[in-house]
CSV table of C-alpha atoms in Angstrom, one decimal:
chain,number,residue,atom,x,y,z
A,91,MET,CA,23.3,22.9,-34.6
A,92,LYS,CA,24.4,25.4,-37.2
A,93,ALA,CA,28.0,25.4,-38.4
A,94,ARG,CA,29.8,28.5,-37.3
A,95,TYR,CA,30.8,30.9,-40.0
A,96,SER,CA,34.6,31.4,-40.1
A,97,ILE,CA,37.5,31.7,-42.4
A,98,PHE,CA,37.8,27.9,-42.2
A,99,SER,CA,34.1,27.3,-43.2
A,100,LEU,CA,34.6,29.7,-46.1
A,101,ALA,CA,37.7,27.8,-47.3
A,102,ARG,CA,36.0,24.4,-46.8
A,103,ASN,CA,32.9,25.5,-48.8
A,104,ALA,CA,35.1,27.0,-51.5
A,105,LEU,CA,36.2,23.5,-52.3
A,106,SER,CA,32.6,22.6,-53.2
A,107,TYR,CA,32.1,25.8,-55.2
A,108,HIS,CA,29.9,27.2,-52.4
A,109,GLU,CA,27.1,24.9,-53.3
A,110,ASN,CA,26.7,23.1,-50.0
A,111,TRP,CA,26.2,25.9,-47.5
A,112,GLN,CA,23.7,25.0,-44.9
A,113,GLN,CA,20.4,26.9,-45.1
A,114,ALA,CA,20.7,29.8,-42.6
A,115,TRP,CA,17.1,29.4,-41.3
A,116,HIS,CA,14.2,26.9,-41.6
A,117,SER,CA,11.0,27.9,-43.3
A,118,PRO,CA,8.3,25.7,-41.6
A,119,GLU,CA,4.6,25.8,-42.0
A,120,PRO,CA,2.8,27.5,-39.0
A,121,LYS,CA,1.8,25.4,-36.0
A,122,LYS,CA,-1.8,25.5,-34.6
A,123,SER,CA,-0.7,27.5,-31.7
A,124,TYR,CA,2.2,29.5,-30.2
A,125,ASP,CA,3.0,31.1,-26.9
A,126,ALA,CA,3.6,34.4,-28.8
A,127,VAL,CA,3.4,35.5,-32.4
A,128,ILE,CA,5.5,38.4,-33.7
A,129,VAL,CA,4.0,40.1,-36.7
A,130,GLY,CA,6.7,41.5,-38.9
A,131,GLY,CA,9.8,39.8,-40.1
A,132,GLY,CA,12.0,42.8,-40.3
A,133,GLY,CA,14.9,43.7,-38.0
A,134,HIS,CA,12.8,44.8,-35.0
A,135,GLY,CA,10.5,41.8,-35.1
A,136,LEU,CA,13.4,39.3,-35.5
A,137,VAL,CA,15.3,40.9,-32.6
A,138,THR,CA,12.2,40.7,-30.5
A,139,ALA,CA,11.9,37.0,-31.2
A,140,TYR,CA,15.6,36.5,-30.6
A,141,TYR,CA,15.5,38.0,-27.1
A,142,LEU,CA,12.2,36.3,-26.3
A,143,ALA,CA,13.9,33.0,-27.0
A,144,LYS,CA,17.3,33.9,-25.5
A,145,GLU,CA,16.5,35.8,-22.4
A,146,HIS,CA,12.9,34.9,-21.6
A,147,GLY,CA,12.9,31.2,-22.4
A,148,MET,CA,10.0,31.5,-24.9
A,149,ARG,CA,10.9,29.0,-27.7
A,150,ASN,CA,7.4,28.2,-28.9
A,151,ILE,CA,7.1,31.4,-30.8
A,152,ALA,CA,6.7,32.5,-34.4
A,153,VAL,CA,7.6,35.5,-36.5
A,154,ILE,CA,5.2,35.9,-39.4
A,155,GLU,CA,6.0,38.1,-42.3
A,156,ARG,CA,3.7,39.1,-45.2
A,157,GLY,CA,6.5,39.4,-47.8
A,158,TRP,CA,10.1,38.2,-47.3
A,159,LEU,CA,12.5,38.7,-44.5
A,160,GLY,CA,13.8,42.2,-44.3
A,161,GLY,CA,11.9,43.2,-47.4
A,162,GLY,CA,10.2,46.1,-45.7
A,163,ASN,CA,11.9,49.1,-44.3
A,164,THR,CA,14.8,46.9,-42.9
A,165,GLY,CA,15.9,46.6,-46.5
A,166,ARG,CA,14.9,50.1,-47.6
A,167,ASN,CA,16.6,52.4,-45.2
A,168,THR,CA,19.9,54.3,-45.6
A,169,THR,CA,21.5,52.1,-42.9
A,170,ILE,CA,22.5,54.9,-40.6
A,171,VAL,CA,23.1,54.1,-36.9
A,172,ARG,CA,23.5,56.9,-34.3
A,173,SER,CA,22.2,57.8,-30.9
A,174,ASN,CA,22.5,61.6,-30.7
A,175,TYR,CA,18.9,62.2,-29.7
A,176,MET,CA,17.9,65.0,-27.4
A,177,TRP,CA,15.6,64.0,-24.6
A,178,ASP,CA,16.7,61.7,-21.8
A,179,GLN,CA,14.0,59.1,-22.8
A,180,SER,CA,15.3,58.9,-26.4
A,181,ALA,CA,18.9,59.0,-25.4
A,182,ALA,CA,18.4,55.9,-23.2
A,183,LEU,CA,16.6,54.1,-26.0
A,184,TYR,CA,19.0,54.8,-28.9
A,185,GLU,CA,22.1,54.6,-26.8
A,186,HIS,CA,21.0,51.2,-25.5
A,187,ALA,CA,20.7,50.2,-29.1
A,188,LEU,CA,24.0,51.6,-30.1
A,189,LYS,CA,25.8,49.6,-27.4
A,190,LEU,CA,24.1,46.4,-28.7
A,191,TRP,CA,25.2,47.3,-32.3
A,192,GLU,CA,28.8,47.4,-31.2
A,193,ASN,CA,28.8,43.7,-30.3
A,194,MET,CA,26.2,42.4,-32.8
A,195,THR,CA,28.5,40.8,-35.4
A,196,ARG,CA,30.3,38.8,-32.7
A,197,GLU,CA,27.2,37.9,-30.8
A,198,LEU,CA,25.4,36.6,-34.0
A,199,ASN,CA,28.5,35.1,-35.7
A,200,PHE,CA,27.2,37.0,-38.7
A,201,ASN,CA,29.0,39.9,-40.2
A,202,VAL,CA,26.6,42.9,-40.1
A,203,MET,CA,29.4,45.1,-41.4
A,204,PHE,CA,28.9,47.6,-38.6
A,205,SER,CA,31.1,50.5,-39.5
A,206,GLN,CA,31.6,53.3,-36.9
A,207,ARG,CA,32.6,55.8,-39.5
A,208,SER,CA,31.0,58.8,-37.7
A,209,VAL,CA,27.9,60.7,-38.5
A,210,LEU,CA,27.9,64.5,-39.1
A,211,ASN,CA,24.7,66.5,-38.7
A,212,LEU,CA,25.2,69.8,-40.6
A,213,ALA,CA,23.6,73.1,-39.5
A,214,HIS,CA,22.5,75.4,-42.2
A,215,THR,CA,20.7,78.1,-40.3
A,216,GLN,CA,21.3,80.0,-37.0
A,217,ASN,CA,18.3,78.2,-35.6
A,218,GLU,CA,19.9,74.9,-36.5
A,219,VAL,CA,23.2,75.9,-35.0
A,220,ARG,CA,21.4,76.7,-31.7
A,221,ILE,CA,19.4,73.5,-31.6
A,222,THR,CA,22.4,71.4,-32.6
A,223,LYS,CA,24.6,72.9,-29.8
A,224,ARG,CA,21.8,72.4,-27.3
A,225,ARG,CA,21.5,68.8,-28.4
A,226,ILE,CA,25.2,68.3,-28.1
A,227,HIS,CA,25.1,69.4,-24.5
A,228,SER,CA,22.1,67.2,-23.9
A,229,ASN,CA,23.9,64.2,-25.5
A,230,ARG,CA,27.0,64.7,-23.3
A,231,LEU,CA,25.0,64.9,-20.1
A,232,ASN,CA,23.6,61.5,-21.1
A,233,GLY,CA,27.0,60.1,-21.8
A,234,ILE,CA,26.6,60.1,-25.6
A,235,ASP,CA,29.7,61.2,-27.6
A,236,SER,CA,28.8,64.3,-29.5
A,237,THR,CA,31.0,67.2,-30.6
A,238,TRP,CA,30.5,70.6,-32.3
A,239,LEU,CA,32.4,71.2,-35.5
A,240,ASP,CA,33.0,74.7,-36.9
A,241,PRO,CA,32.8,75.1,-40.7
A,242,GLU,CA,36.6,74.5,-41.1
A,243,ASP,CA,36.3,71.3,-39.0
A,244,VAL,CA,33.5,70.1,-41.2
A,245,LYS,CA,35.7,70.8,-44.2
A,246,ARG,CA,38.5,68.8,-42.6
A,247,GLU,CA,36.1,65.8,-42.1
A,248,VAL,CA,34.5,66.1,-45.5
A,249,PRO,CA,37.0,67.7,-48.0
A,250,ILE,CA,34.7,67.5,-50.9
A,251,ILE,CA,32.0,69.7,-49.3
A,252,ASP,CA,31.3,73.2,-50.6
A,253,LEU,CA,30.9,75.2,-47.4
A,254,ARG,CA,29.1,77.9,-49.3
A,255,GLY,CA,26.6,75.3,-50.4
A,256,GLY,CA,26.5,77.0,-53.8
A,257,GLY,CA,25.3,80.1,-52.0
A,258,ARG,CA,22.0,78.5,-51.3
A,259,TYR,CA,22.9,76.1,-48.4
A,260,PRO,CA,25.9,77.6,-46.5
A,261,VAL,CA,27.3,75.3,-43.8
A,262,LEU,CA,27.5,77.1,-40.5
A,263,GLY,CA,28.8,74.1,-38.6
A,264,GLY,CA,27.6,70.8,-37.4
A,265,SER,CA,27.8,68.0,-34.8
A,266,ILE,CA,29.6,64.8,-35.1
A,267,GLN,CA,29.1,61.5,-33.3
A,268,ARG,CA,32.1,59.4,-33.8
A,269,ARG,CA,30.7,56.1,-32.6
A,270,ALA,CA,27.9,56.3,-35.1
A,271,GLY,CA,28.0,54.9,-38.6
A,272,THR,CA,26.4,52.4,-40.8
A,273,ALA,CA,25.6,48.7,-41.0
A,274,ARG,CA,24.6,46.2,-43.7
A,275,HIS,CA,20.8,46.2,-43.3
A,276,ASP,CA,20.0,42.9,-44.9
A,277,ALA,CA,22.6,41.2,-42.9
A,278,VAL,CA,20.9,42.3,-39.7
A,279,ALA,CA,17.7,40.6,-40.7
A,280,TRP,CA,19.5,37.5,-41.9
A,281,GLY,CA,21.8,37.3,-38.9
A,282,TYR,CA,19.0,37.5,-36.4
A,283,ALA,CA,16.8,35.1,-38.5
A,284,ARG,CA,19.6,32.5,-38.4
A,285,ALA,CA,20.1,33.0,-34.6
A,286,CYS,CA,16.3,32.7,-34.0
A,287,SER,CA,15.9,29.6,-36.2
A,288,GLU,CA,18.7,28.0,-34.3
A,289,MET,CA,16.8,28.5,-31.0
A,290,GLY,CA,13.6,27.0,-32.5
A,291,VAL,CA,11.7,30.1,-33.5
A,292,ASP,CA,9.5,29.5,-36.5
A,293,ILE,CA,10.0,32.1,-39.2
A,294,ILE,CA,7.1,32.1,-41.5
A,295,GLN,CA,7.3,34.2,-44.7
A,296,GLN,CA,4.6,34.9,-47.2
A,297,CYS,CA,2.1,34.8,-44.3
A,298,ALA,CA,-0.1,37.9,-44.2
A,299,VAL,CA,-2.3,38.8,-41.2
A,300,GLU,CA,-6.0,39.0,-42.1
A,301,GLY,CA,-7.5,39.6,-38.7
A,302,PHE,CA,-7.3,39.0,-35.0
A,303,ASP,CA,-9.5,36.9,-32.8
A,304,ILE,CA,-10.4,38.9,-29.7
A,305,GLU,CA,-12.6,37.6,-26.9
A,306,GLY,CA,-13.5,39.9,-24.0
A,307,GLY,CA,-10.8,42.3,-24.8
A,308,GLN,CA,-8.1,39.6,-24.9
A,309,VAL,CA,-6.5,38.5,-28.1
A,310,THR,CA,-6.8,34.7,-28.6
A,311,GLY,CA,-5.5,34.2,-32.1
A,312,VAL,CA,-4.3,35.6,-35.4
A,313,ARG,CA,-6.0,34.8,-38.7
A,314,THR,CA,-3.5,34.6,-41.5
A,315,SER,CA,-3.2,33.7,-45.2
A,316,LYS,CA,-1.8,30.4,-43.9
A,317,GLY,CA,-4.6,29.7,-41.6
A,318,GLN,CA,-5.6,30.4,-38.0
A,319,ILE,CA,-2.9,30.5,-35.3
A,320,LYS,CA,-3.9,30.4,-31.6
A,321,THR,CA,-1.9,32.6,-29.3
A,322,ASN,CA,-2.4,34.9,-26.3
A,323,LYS,CA,0.4,37.3,-27.1
A,324,VAL,CA,0.8,39.2,-30.3
A,325,GLY,CA,3.6,41.7,-30.9
A,326,LEU,CA,2.9,44.1,-33.8
A,327,VAL,CA,6.3,45.1,-35.1
A,328,VAL,CA,5.5,46.4,-38.5
A,329,ALA,CA,6.7,49.5,-40.3
A,330,GLY,CA,4.4,51.2,-42.8
A,331,HIS,CA,1.2,49.3,-41.9
A,332,CYS,CA,0.7,49.5,-38.2
A,333,GLY,CA,-2.4,51.6,-38.7
A,334,VAL,CA,-3.9,48.9,-40.9
A,335,LEU,CA,-3.2,46.2,-38.3
A,336,ALA,CA,-4.6,48.4,-35.5
A,337,ASN,CA,-7.8,48.9,-37.5
A,338,MET,CA,-8.1,45.1,-37.7
A,339,ALA,CA,-7.8,44.9,-34.0
A,340,GLY,CA,-10.3,47.7,-33.5
A,341,PHE,CA,-8.3,50.7,-32.4
A,342,LYS,CA,-6.7,53.7,-34.0
A,343,LEU,CA,-3.1,55.0,-33.8
A,344,PRO,CA,-1.8,58.5,-33.9
A,345,VAL,CA,0.1,57.7,-37.0
A,346,ASN,CA,0.4,59.0,-40.5
A,347,SER,CA,2.0,56.7,-43.1
A,348,ARG,CA,4.1,58.2,-45.8
A,349,PRO,CA,6.7,57.1,-48.3
A,350,LEU,CA,10.3,58.1,-47.5
A,351,GLN,CA,12.7,57.9,-50.3
A,352,ALA,CA,16.3,56.9,-50.9
A,353,LEU,CA,18.6,56.6,-53.9
A,354,VAL,CA,21.9,55.0,-54.8
A,355,SER,CA,24.3,56.1,-57.4
A,356,GLU,CA,26.6,54.2,-59.7
A,357,PRO,CA,29.6,52.9,-57.7
A,358,VAL,CA,32.8,55.1,-57.5
A,359,LYS,CA,36.1,55.0,-55.7
A,360,PRO,CA,36.1,56.0,-52.0
A,361,ILE,CA,35.2,59.7,-51.9
A,362,ILE,CA,33.2,60.3,-48.7
A,363,HIS,CA,34.1,58.4,-45.6
A,364,ASN,CA,31.5,59.4,-43.0
A,365,VAL,CA,27.8,59.8,-43.0
A,366,VAL,CA,26.8,63.4,-43.6
A,367,MET,CA,23.3,64.5,-42.8
A,368,ALA,CA,21.8,67.8,-43.7
A,369,GLY,CA,18.4,67.9,-42.0
A,370,ALA,CA,17.4,71.4,-43.1
A,371,VAL,CA,17.7,70.5,-46.8
A,372,HIS,CA,16.8,66.8,-46.5
A,373,ALA,CA,20.0,65.5,-48.0
A,374,TYR,CA,21.8,62.6,-46.4
A,375,ILE,CA,24.8,60.9,-48.0
A,376,SER,CA,27.2,58.1,-47.3
A,377,GLN,CA,29.1,55.7,-49.4
A,378,SER,CA,28.5,51.9,-49.3
A,379,ASP,CA,31.3,49.4,-49.3
A,380,LYS,CA,30.5,48.7,-52.9
A,381,GLY,CA,31.2,52.4,-53.7
A,382,GLU,CA,27.6,53.6,-54.3
A,383,LEU,CA,26.6,56.9,-52.9
A,384,VAL,CA,23.6,56.2,-50.6
A,385,ILE,CA,21.4,59.2,-50.5
A,386,GLY,CA,18.4,59.7,-48.2
A,387,ALA,CA,15.7,62.1,-49.1
A,388,GLY,CA,12.6,63.3,-47.3
A,389,THR,CA,9.1,62.0,-46.8
A,390,ASP,CA,6.2,62.9,-49.0
A,391,ALA,CA,4.1,65.8,-47.8
A,392,TYR,CA,1.0,63.7,-47.8
A,393,ASN,CA,-0.1,60.2,-46.6
A,394,GLY,CA,0.6,57.3,-48.9
A,395,TYR,CA,1.3,53.6,-49.0
A,396,SER,CA,3.1,53.5,-52.4
A,397,GLN,CA,6.7,52.4,-52.1
A,398,TRP,CA,8.2,54.9,-54.5
A,399,GLY,CA,7.5,58.5,-53.3
A,400,SER,CA,6.9,61.8,-55.0
A,401,ASN,CA,9.2,63.3,-57.7
A,402,PRO,CA,9.5,66.8,-56.2
A,403,VAL,CA,11.0,65.2,-53.0
A,404,THR,CA,13.7,63.5,-55.1
A,405,GLU,CA,14.4,66.6,-57.0
A,406,ASP,CA,14.8,68.8,-53.9
A,407,THR,CA,17.2,66.3,-52.3
A,408,LEU,CA,19.4,66.0,-55.4
A,409,ALA,CA,19.4,69.7,-55.8
A,410,ALA,CA,20.8,70.1,-52.3
A,411,ILE,CA,23.3,67.3,-52.8
A,412,CYS,CA,24.6,69.0,-56.0
A,413,GLU,CA,24.9,72.3,-54.2
A,414,LEU,CA,26.8,70.8,-51.2
A,415,TYR,CA,29.0,68.4,-53.2
A,416,PRO,CA,29.4,70.1,-56.7
A,417,LEU,CA,31.6,67.2,-57.9
A,418,PHE,CA,28.6,64.8,-57.7
A,419,ARG,CA,26.7,66.8,-60.4
A,420,ARG,CA,27.6,64.3,-63.1
A,421,MET,CA,26.9,61.2,-61.0
A,422,ARG,CA,24.2,59.0,-62.3
A,423,MET,CA,21.6,57.4,-60.0
A,424,LEU,CA,21.1,53.7,-60.3
A,425,ARG,CA,18.1,53.1,-58.2
A,426,GLN,CA,15.4,55.1,-56.4
A,427,TRP,CA,12.8,53.6,-54.0
A,428,GLY,CA,10.6,54.4,-51.2
A,429,GLY,CA,9.6,52.8,-47.9
A,430,VAL,CA,6.4,53.5,-46.1
A,431,VAL,CA,7.2,55.0,-42.7
A,432,ASP,CA,4.7,55.4,-39.9
A,433,THR,CA,5.2,58.8,-38.4
A,434,CYS,CA,4.0,59.9,-35.0
A,435,PRO,CA,3.2,63.5,-34.1
A,436,ASP,CA,6.3,63.8,-31.9
A,437,ALA,CA,8.7,61.8,-34.1
A,438,SER,CA,9.1,59.1,-31.4
A,439,PRO,CA,8.0,55.5,-31.6
A,440,ILE,CA,5.2,53.8,-29.8
A,441,ILE,CA,6.4,50.9,-27.6
A,442,GLY,CA,4.3,49.0,-25.1
A,443,LEU,CA,0.8,47.8,-24.4
A,444,SER,CA,-2.2,48.4,-26.7
A,445,PRO,CA,-5.9,48.8,-25.9
A,446,VAL,CA,-6.3,45.1,-26.5
A,447,LYS,CA,-5.0,42.7,-23.9
A,448,GLY,CA,-2.2,40.5,-25.3
A,449,ILE,CA,-1.5,42.8,-28.2
A,450,TYR,CA,1.7,44.7,-27.9
A,451,LEU,CA,2.9,47.6,-30.0
A,452,ASN,CA,6.4,48.4,-31.3
A,453,CYS,CA,5.7,50.7,-34.2
A,454,GLY,CA,5.6,54.3,-35.3
A,455,TRP,CA,9.3,54.5,-35.7
A,456,GLY,CA,8.9,57.1,-38.4
A,457,THR,CA,12.0,57.8,-40.5
A,458,GLY,CA,14.5,56.5,-38.0
A,459,GLY,CA,13.8,52.9,-36.9
A,460,PHE,CA,16.8,51.1,-38.3
A,461,LYS,CA,19.3,52.6,-35.8
A,462,ALA,CA,17.2,51.3,-32.9
A,463,THR,CA,16.8,47.8,-34.2
A,464,PRO,CA,18.6,45.7,-31.5
A,465,GLY,CA,17.6,48.0,-28.6
A,466,SER,CA,14.0,48.1,-29.7
A,467,GLY,CA,13.7,44.3,-29.9
A,468,HIS,CA,15.5,43.9,-26.6
A,469,ILE,CA,13.2,46.1,-24.5
A,470,PHE,CA,10.1,45.0,-26.5
A,471,ALA,CA,10.8,41.3,-25.8
A,472,ASP,CA,10.9,42.1,-22.1
A,473,THR,CA,7.7,44.0,-22.5
A,474,VAL,CA,5.9,41.2,-24.2
A,475,ALA,CA,7.3,38.5,-21.9
A,476,ASN,CA,6.4,40.3,-18.7
A,477,ASN,CA,3.2,42.1,-19.8
A,478,ARG,CA,4.4,45.5,-18.6
A,479,PRO,CA,6.6,48.1,-20.3
A,480,HIS,CA,10.4,47.8,-19.9
A,481,PRO,CA,11.6,50.9,-18.0
A,482,ILE,CA,13.2,52.3,-21.2
A,483,ALA,CA,10.0,51.6,-23.1
A,484,ALA,CA,7.6,53.1,-20.5
A,485,PRO,CA,7.8,56.7,-21.7
A,486,PHE,CA,7.0,55.6,-25.3
A,487,ALA,CA,3.6,54.2,-24.3
A,488,LEU,CA,0.6,54.9,-26.5
A,489,ASP,CA,-0.9,56.6,-23.5
A,490,ARG,CA,1.4,59.6,-23.9
A,491,PHE,CA,-0.9,61.1,-26.5
A,492,ARG,CA,-3.6,61.2,-23.9
A,493,THR,CA,-1.4,62.5,-21.0
A,494,GLY,CA,0.4,64.9,-23.2
A,495,PHE,CA,3.9,63.7,-22.3
A,496,LEU,CA,5.2,63.8,-25.9
A,497,ILE,CA,8.8,63.2,-26.6
A,498,ASP,CA,9.5,65.7,-29.4
A,499,GLU,CA,12.5,64.6,-31.4
A,500,HIS,CA,11.7,66.4,-34.7
A,501,ALA,CA,15.1,68.1,-34.6
A,502,ALA,CA,17.1,64.9,-33.9
A,503,ALA,CA,15.0,62.8,-36.2
A,504,GLY,CA,16.3,64.9,-39.0
A,505,VAL,CA,13.6,64.1,-41.6
A,506,ALA,CA,10.5,66.3,-41.2
A,507,HIS,CA,7.5,64.3,-40.2
B,762,MET,CA,3.9,64.2,-59.3
B,763,LEU,CA,0.2,64.5,-58.4
B,764,LEU,CA,-2.0,66.7,-60.5
B,765,ILE,CA,-4.5,68.1,-58.0
B,766,PRO,CA,-7.8,69.6,-59.3
B,767,CYS,CA,-8.2,72.7,-57.1
B,768,PRO,CA,-11.9,73.4,-57.2
B,769,TYR,CA,-11.2,77.1,-57.7
B,770,CYS,CA,-8.1,77.1,-60.0
B,771,GLY,CA,-8.2,73.8,-61.9
B,772,ALA,CA,-5.5,71.2,-62.1
B,773,ARG,CA,-2.1,72.2,-60.7
B,774,THR,CA,1.0,70.2,-59.7
B,775,GLU,CA,1.3,69.0,-56.1
B,776,ASN,CA,4.1,71.4,-55.1
B,777,GLU,CA,1.7,74.3,-55.2
B,778,PHE,CA,-0.3,72.7,-52.4
B,779,ALA,CA,0.1,72.0,-48.7
B,780,TYR,CA,-1.4,69.1,-46.9
B,781,GLY,CA,-4.0,69.2,-44.1
B,782,GLY,CA,-4.5,65.6,-43.2
B,783,GLU,CA,-7.7,63.7,-42.6
B,784,ALA,CA,-10.9,65.5,-43.7
B,785,HIS,CA,-14.3,65.7,-41.9
B,786,LYS,CA,-12.8,65.6,-38.5
B,787,VAL,CA,-15.0,67.8,-36.3
B,788,ARG,CA,-13.4,69.9,-33.7
B,789,PRO,CA,-15.2,69.4,-30.3
B,790,GLU,CA,-17.5,72.3,-29.7
B,791,HIS,CA,-16.2,72.9,-26.2
B,792,PRO,CA,-12.6,71.6,-26.0
B,793,GLU,CA,-12.4,72.5,-22.3
B,794,GLU,CA,-15.3,70.1,-21.5
B,795,VAL,CA,-14.3,67.0,-23.4
B,796,SER,CA,-12.3,64.2,-21.8
B,797,ASP,CA,-8.5,63.8,-22.4
B,798,GLU,CA,-9.3,60.7,-24.5
B,799,ALA,CA,-11.7,62.6,-26.7
B,800,TRP,CA,-9.3,65.4,-27.1
B,801,ALA,CA,-6.4,63.1,-27.9
B,802,ASP,CA,-8.7,61.4,-30.4
B,803,TYR,CA,-9.4,64.7,-32.1
B,804,LEU,CA,-5.9,65.9,-32.0
B,805,PHE,CA,-3.8,62.8,-32.8
B,806,LEU,CA,-5.7,59.7,-33.9
B,807,GLN,CA,-5.9,59.2,-37.7
B,808,LYS,CA,-7.8,56.9,-39.9
B,809,ASN,CA,-4.7,56.8,-42.0
B,810,THR,CA,-6.5,54.6,-44.5
B,811,ASN,CA,-4.6,52.5,-47.0
B,812,GLY,CA,-7.0,53.1,-49.9
B,813,THR,CA,-9.7,55.7,-50.6
B,814,TYR,CA,-8.9,58.7,-48.3
B,815,TYR,CA,-10.7,61.9,-47.8
B,816,GLU,CA,-8.2,64.6,-47.0
B,817,ARG,CA,-7.8,68.4,-46.7
B,818,TRP,CA,-5.5,70.4,-48.9
B,819,VAL,CA,-4.7,74.1,-49.2
B,820,HIS,CA,-3.7,75.7,-52.5
B,821,ALA,CA,-0.8,77.4,-50.7
B,822,HIS,CA,0.9,78.9,-53.8
B,823,GLY,CA,-2.3,79.6,-55.6
B,824,CYS,CA,-5.7,80.8,-54.4
B,825,ARG,CA,-4.7,79.9,-50.8
B,826,ARG,CA,-8.1,78.3,-50.2
B,827,TRP,CA,-8.8,75.1,-48.4
B,828,PHE,CA,-10.7,72.2,-50.0
B,829,ASN,CA,-11.1,68.5,-49.7
B,830,LEU,CA,-9.7,65.8,-52.0
B,831,VAL,CA,-10.5,62.1,-52.4
B,832,ARG,CA,-7.5,60.1,-53.3
B,833,ASP,CA,-6.3,56.5,-53.2
B,834,THR,CA,-3.3,56.5,-50.9
B,835,LEU,CA,-1.8,53.3,-52.5
B,836,THR,CA,-2.2,54.1,-56.2
B,837,ASN,CA,-2.3,57.9,-55.8
B,838,GLN,CA,-5.3,58.1,-58.2
B,839,VAL,CA,-7.2,61.3,-57.5
B,840,HIS,CA,-10.9,60.7,-57.5
B,841,GLY,CA,-11.9,64.3,-57.3
B,842,ALA,CA,-11.9,67.5,-55.3
B,843,TYR,CA,-14.7,69.3,-53.6
B,844,LYS,CA,-15.2,72.5,-51.6
B,845,ILE,CA,-15.3,72.4,-47.9
B,846,GLU,CA,-19.0,73.1,-47.7
B,847,GLU,CA,-19.9,70.5,-50.3
B,848,GLU,CA,-20.7,66.8,-49.9
B,849,PRO,CA,-17.9,64.4,-51.1
B,850,PRO,CA,-18.4,62.9,-54.6
B,851,LYS,CA,-19.6,59.3,-54.8
B,852,VAL,CA,-16.7,57.0,-55.4
B,853,ASP,CA,-16.2,53.3,-55.1
B,854,GLU,CA,-14.3,53.1,-51.9
B,855,THR,CA,-11.3,50.7,-51.7
B,856,THR,CA,-9.3,49.6,-48.7
B,857,TYR,CA,-6.2,47.5,-49.1
B,858,VAL,CA,-5.0,45.0,-46.5
């Protein structure tokens, strides 16, 4: 039984110079067989394992991860959480997640620093004004808080913004979701890993998938760099490489993988207190608790698996940031990096069954998977355990690309796919 | 920044170009006759290779002509460009896992 984290455990461990904290999760070697194997030790994969163990009584399961926990896109995103998506199917999915975010810290006894500081989506063109207002109406019909802001309201929320956008990017208004905000991304992975480990889930890092054993259209095992693992259920919950894994299993996905970039600046005193997104110019900004500006840029225009991204993309984003927030012109950037995102043609994820029996898909989250982490894992665990899509997951089936029932969220996704 | 060797104009920087995705995908001769699966395959499914990839580009801010490029999607090394009607150059293909 793990010791609970509290102010008292903090004080107690301070007496021994914080050298005796219990390990948060075990790192066992893989067993010969499991009831289910989740591929991908990021947020979505760990939450899946968490709910498989907690709600579906599956304790003999493993999460295998090629690198380290949360080292993929869980640790590379700009930590934005919101649910103001347009279509009913997406609203159900992202709002389900947002409700789980609101209680995550308490449920995990792990501070994920969820901060509902509000997210603004700026509108820079008449078209964007129209689609934003339409989306606000759609959000409100689905019970999601969303409000229109005129330019002067935007200025009240973000005093440092130049509404003229330097003449290049005038702000014509925007929407605000007040329940939206940010969370500490690493803590999400660590918190769920700790909770999983406590329930007996094996978390195996440095364990790359090398192939699948498939007999008569049914998966029977996973070949990994740490040996063969027998299992009848495999959940593919990877970002950036779902196409590579699908190829190993013998099918193709409607996915293009591309680097998406982010940057952080040197830390400064509190200057911007909400998350401000400008989809038209691909410039997102918020300020971390350390004081760094966290800036989200766009995806590369072409496919790629490099985790850095292309220079023109960085330049475009920073140009827009400098026009919208002239006082940031002299800020220095500390780090820039990329994460490989699997983008679908309709900017919505793929959740559900795959062409191979026993292989389940939770992938293709494109540029916006982090916000959905708890909801995605919750409905996916239900899908894996019961071998049928959870009602919220059903519309996101791979089959929608055959039937044509696409869920086009390009406007709400913000980043162009 | 990629330096892309347009077969018509020579090497130019990547922001002169627009991307056209996987190359050598053949549009079904009679779309109205193919099954939904085959159409979805043509329309949406991608090889999306991690490694040597054959892809279409257009020199949007240049000669505005389409051509094909062989590029490594992990290292971004450009192996060469060729005109649409030409055979791809021989390269040592790599796929990363």
